[in-house]
Amino acid sequence: MLQIHEEILAEYRVLTLSGRFDFFGIQAFKTALNNTDTECMTHLVVDLSQVPFIDSAPLGALVVAQKSLSQSHRAICLVVDHDS
């Protein structure tokens, strides 16, 4: 089951995901994206370093988030564990 922890650091919004990020976690991810007022946020950091598995459906959700943010001149950054 996917768990999401949210933290706001100045203009950065950090979503730390843990657990399997599969089809069933997409709605929780979308909800987390929509829960915070993004007017003062310029960057979204999605920390995937605690995600042991990600399938293709959530990758699509990440692409949609990136496109949405780029339209409003914001950026998304993915954090991954390069050893896993």
JSON list of C-alpha atoms in Angstrom, two decimals:
[
{"chain": "A", "resi": 1, "resn": "MET", "atom": "CA", "xyz": [0.00, 0.00, 0.00]},
{"chain": "A", "resi": 2, "resn": "LEU", "atom": "CA", "xyz": [1.31, 3.44, -0.94]},
{"chain": "A", "resi": 3, "resn": "GLN", "atom": "CA", "xyz": [1.85, 5.97, 1.83]},
{"chain": "A", "resi": 4, "resn": "ILE", "atom": "CA", "xyz": [2.48, 9.65, 1.19]},
{"chain": "A", "resi": 5, "resn": "HIS", "atom": "CA", "xyz": [4.04, 12.16, 3.55]},
{"chain": "A", "resi": 6, "resn": "GLU", "atom": "CA", "xyz": [3.82, 15.84, 2.62]},
{"chain": "A", "resi": 7, "resn": "GLU", "atom": "CA", "xyz": [6.14, 18.62, 3.72]},
{"chain": "A", "resi": 8, "resn": "ILE", "atom": "CA", "xyz": [6.32, 22.28, 2.70]},
{"chain": "A", "resi": 9, "resn": "LEU", "atom": "CA", "xyz": [9.77, 23.87, 2.70]},
{"chain": "A", "resi": 10, "resn": "ALA", "atom": "CA", "xyz": [9.60, 27.52, 1.55]},
{"chain": "A", "resi": 11, "resn": "GLU", "atom": "CA", "xyz": [8.55, 27.32, -2.11]},
{"chain": "A", "resi": 12, "resn": "TYR", "atom": "CA", "xyz": [9.20, 23.57, -2.25]},
{"chain": "A", "resi": 13, "resn": "ARG", "atom": "CA", "xyz": [6.50, 21.00, -1.70]},
{"chain": "A", "resi": 14, "resn": "VAL", "atom": "CA", "xyz": [7.95, 17.59, -0.93]},
{"chain": "A", "resi": 15, "resn": "LEU", "atom": "CA", "xyz": [5.90, 14.42, -1.33]},
{"chain": "A", "resi": 16, "resn": "THR", "atom": "CA", "xyz": [7.69, 11.41, 0.11]},
{"chain": "A", "resi": 17, "resn": "LEU", "atom": "CA", "xyz": [6.19, 8.17, -1.16]},
{"chain": "A", "resi": 18, "resn": "SER", "atom": "CA", "xyz": [6.77, 4.78, 0.41]},
{"chain": "A", "resi": 19, "resn": "GLY", "atom": "CA", "xyz": [5.52, 1.36, -0.58]},
{"chain": "A", "resi": 20, "resn": "ARG", "atom": "CA", "xyz": [4.45, 0.04, -3.97]},
{"chain": "A", "resi": 21, "resn": "PHE", "atom": "CA", "xyz": [3.43, 2.75, -6.42]},
{"chain": "A", "resi": 22, "resn": "ASP", "atom": "CA", "xyz": [1.07, 0.86, -8.66]},
{"chain": "A", "resi": 23, "resn": "PHE", "atom": "CA", "xyz": [-2.34, 1.38, -10.22]},
{"chain": "A", "resi": 24, "resn": "PHE", "atom": "CA", "xyz": [-4.01, 1.37, -6.78]},
{"chain": "A", "resi": 25, "resn": "GLY", "atom": "CA", "xyz": [-1.80, 4.23, -5.52]},
{"chain": "A", "resi": 26, "resn": "ILE", "atom": "CA", "xyz": [-2.58, 6.63, -8.36]},
{"chain": "A", "resi": 27, "resn": "GLN", "atom": "CA", "xyz": [-5.66, 8.12, -6.70]},
{"chain": "A", "resi": 28, "resn": "ALA", "atom": "CA", "xyz": [-3.79, 8.75, -3.44]},
{"chain": "A", "resi": 29, "resn": "PHE", "atom": "CA", "xyz": [-1.02, 10.47, -5.41]},
{"chain": "A", "resi": 30, "resn": "LYS", "atom": "CA", "xyz": [-3.51, 12.65, -7.33]},
{"chain": "A", "resi": 31, "resn": "THR", "atom": "CA", "xyz": [-5.29, 13.54, -4.09]},
{"chain": "A", "resi": 32, "resn": "ALA", "atom": "CA", "xyz": [-1.98, 14.54, -2.48]},
{"chain": "A", "resi": 33, "resn": "LEU", "atom": "CA", "xyz": [-1.18, 16.72, -5.49]},
{"chain": "A", "resi": 34, "resn": "ASN", "atom": "CA", "xyz": [-4.53, 18.52, -5.23]},
{"chain": "A", "resi": 35, "resn": "ASN", "atom": "CA", "xyz": [-4.65, 18.92, -1.44]},
{"chain": "A", "resi": 36, "resn": "THR", "atom": "CA", "xyz": [-2.42, 21.97, -1.12]},
{"chain": "A", "resi": 37, "resn": "ASP", "atom": "CA", "xyz": [-2.79, 25.47, -2.48]},
{"chain": "A", "resi": 38, "resn": "THR", "atom": "CA", "xyz": [-0.02, 25.68, -5.06]},
{"chain": "A", "resi": 39, "resn": "GLU", "atom": "CA", "xyz": [-0.01, 29.44, -5.59]},
{"chain": "A", "resi": 40, "resn": "CYS", "atom": "CA", "xyz": [3.15, 29.97, -3.52]},
{"chain": "A", "resi": 41, "resn": "MET", "atom": "CA", "xyz": [4.81, 26.71, -4.55]},
{"chain": "A", "resi": 42, "resn": "THR", "atom": "CA", "xyz": [7.30, 26.88, -7.39]},
{"chain": "A", "resi": 43, "resn": "HIS", "atom": "CA", "xyz": [8.78, 23.38, -7.16]},
{"chain": "A", "resi": 44, "resn": "LEU", "atom": "CA", "xyz": [7.38, 19.94, -6.45]},
{"chain": "A", "resi": 45, "resn": "VAL", "atom": "CA", "xyz": [9.78, 17.29, -5.19]},
{"chain": "A", "resi": 46, "resn": "VAL", "atom": "CA", "xyz": [8.55, 13.69, -5.39]},
{"chain": "A", "resi": 47, "resn": "ASP", "atom": "CA", "xyz": [10.80, 11.46, -3.30]},
{"chain": "A", "resi": 48, "resn": "LEU", "atom": "CA", "xyz": [10.57, 7.92, -4.65]},
{"chain": "A", "resi": 49, "resn": "SER", "atom": "CA", "xyz": [13.62, 6.60, -2.77]},
{"chain": "A", "resi": 50, "resn": "GLN", "atom": "CA", "xyz": [11.38, 4.46, -0.52]},
{"chain": "A", "resi": 51, "resn": "VAL", "atom": "CA", "xyz": [9.36, 3.01, -3.41]},
{"chain": "A", "resi": 52, "resn": "PRO", "atom": "CA", "xyz": [10.56, -0.52, -4.21]},
{"chain": "A", "resi": 53, "resn": "PHE", "atom": "CA", "xyz": [8.22, -0.93, -7.19]},
{"chain": "A", "resi": 54, "resn": "ILE", "atom": "CA", "xyz": [6.57, 1.42, -9.68]},
{"chain": "A", "resi": 55, "resn": "ASP", "atom": "CA", "xyz": [4.54, 0.28, -12.66]},
{"chain": "A", "resi": 56, "resn": "SER", "atom": "CA", "xyz": [3.64, 2.09, -15.86]},
{"chain": "A", "resi": 57, "resn": "ALA", "atom": "CA", "xyz": [0.30, 3.57, -14.74]},
{"chain": "A", "resi": 58, "resn": "PRO", "atom": "CA", "xyz": [1.84, 5.83, -12.05]},
{"chain": "A", "resi": 59, "resn": "LEU", "atom": "CA", "xyz": [4.51, 6.91, -14.51]},
{"chain": "A", "resi": 60, "resn": "GLY", "atom": "CA", "xyz": [1.69, 8.37, -16.58]},
{"chain": "A", "resi": 61, "resn": "ALA", "atom": "CA", "xyz": [0.41, 10.23, -13.51]},
{"chain": "A", "resi": 62, "resn": "LEU", "atom": "CA", "xyz": [3.90, 11.69, -12.98]},
{"chain": "A", "resi": 63, "resn": "VAL", "atom": "CA", "xyz": [4.02, 12.84, -16.61]},
{"chain": "A", "resi": 64, "resn": "VAL", "atom": "CA", "xyz": [0.60, 14.52, -16.26]},
{"chain": "A", "resi": 65, "resn": "ALA", "atom": "CA", "xyz": [1.78, 16.27, -13.08]},
{"chain": "A", "resi": 66, "resn": "GLN", "atom": "CA", "xyz": [4.93, 17.47, -14.88]},
{"chain": "A", "resi": 67, "resn": "LYS", "atom": "CA", "xyz": [2.96, 18.83, -17.82]},
{"chain": "A", "resi": 68, "resn": "SER", "atom": "CA", "xyz": [0.50, 20.60, -15.52]},
{"chain": "A", "resi": 69, "resn": "LEU", "atom": "CA", "xyz": [3.27, 22.22, -13.49]},
{"chain": "A", "resi": 70, "resn": "SER", "atom": "CA", "xyz": [5.28, 23.26, -16.54]},
{"chain": "A", "resi": 71, "resn": "GLN", "atom": "CA", "xyz": [2.27, 25.09, -17.97]},
{"chain": "A", "resi": 72, "resn": "SER", "atom": "CA", "xyz": [2.36, 27.35, -14.93]},
{"chain": "A", "resi": 73, "resn": "HIS", "atom": "CA", "xyz": [6.18, 27.70, -15.05]},
{"chain": "A", "resi": 74, "resn": "ARG", "atom": "CA", "xyz": [6.79, 25.36, -12.15]},
{"chain": "A", "resi": 75, "resn": "ALA", "atom": "CA", "xyz": [9.14, 22.39, -11.94]},
{"chain": "A", "resi": 76, "resn": "ILE", "atom": "CA", "xyz": [8.97, 18.82, -10.71]},
{"chain": "A", "resi": 77, "resn": "CYS", "atom": "CA", "xyz": [11.98, 16.93, -9.38]},
{"chain": "A", "resi": 78, "resn": "LEU", "atom": "CA", "xyz": [12.09, 13.18, -8.81]},
{"chain": "A", "resi": 79, "resn": "VAL", "atom": "CA", "xyz": [14.33, 11.72, -6.11]},
{"chain": "A", "resi": 80, "resn": "VAL", "atom": "CA", "xyz": [15.26, 8.07, -6.53]},
{"chain": "A", "resi": 81, "resn": "ASP", "atom": "CA", "xyz": [17.68, 5.64, -4.93]},
{"chain": "A", "resi": 82, "resn": "HIS", "atom": "CA", "xyz": [20.15, 4.83, -7.69]},
{"chain": "A", "resi": 83, "resn": "ASP", "atom": "CA", "xyz": [21.17, 1.56, -5.98]},
{"chain": "A", "resi": 84, "resn": "SER", "atom": "CA", "xyz": [17.76, -0.06, -6.18]}
]
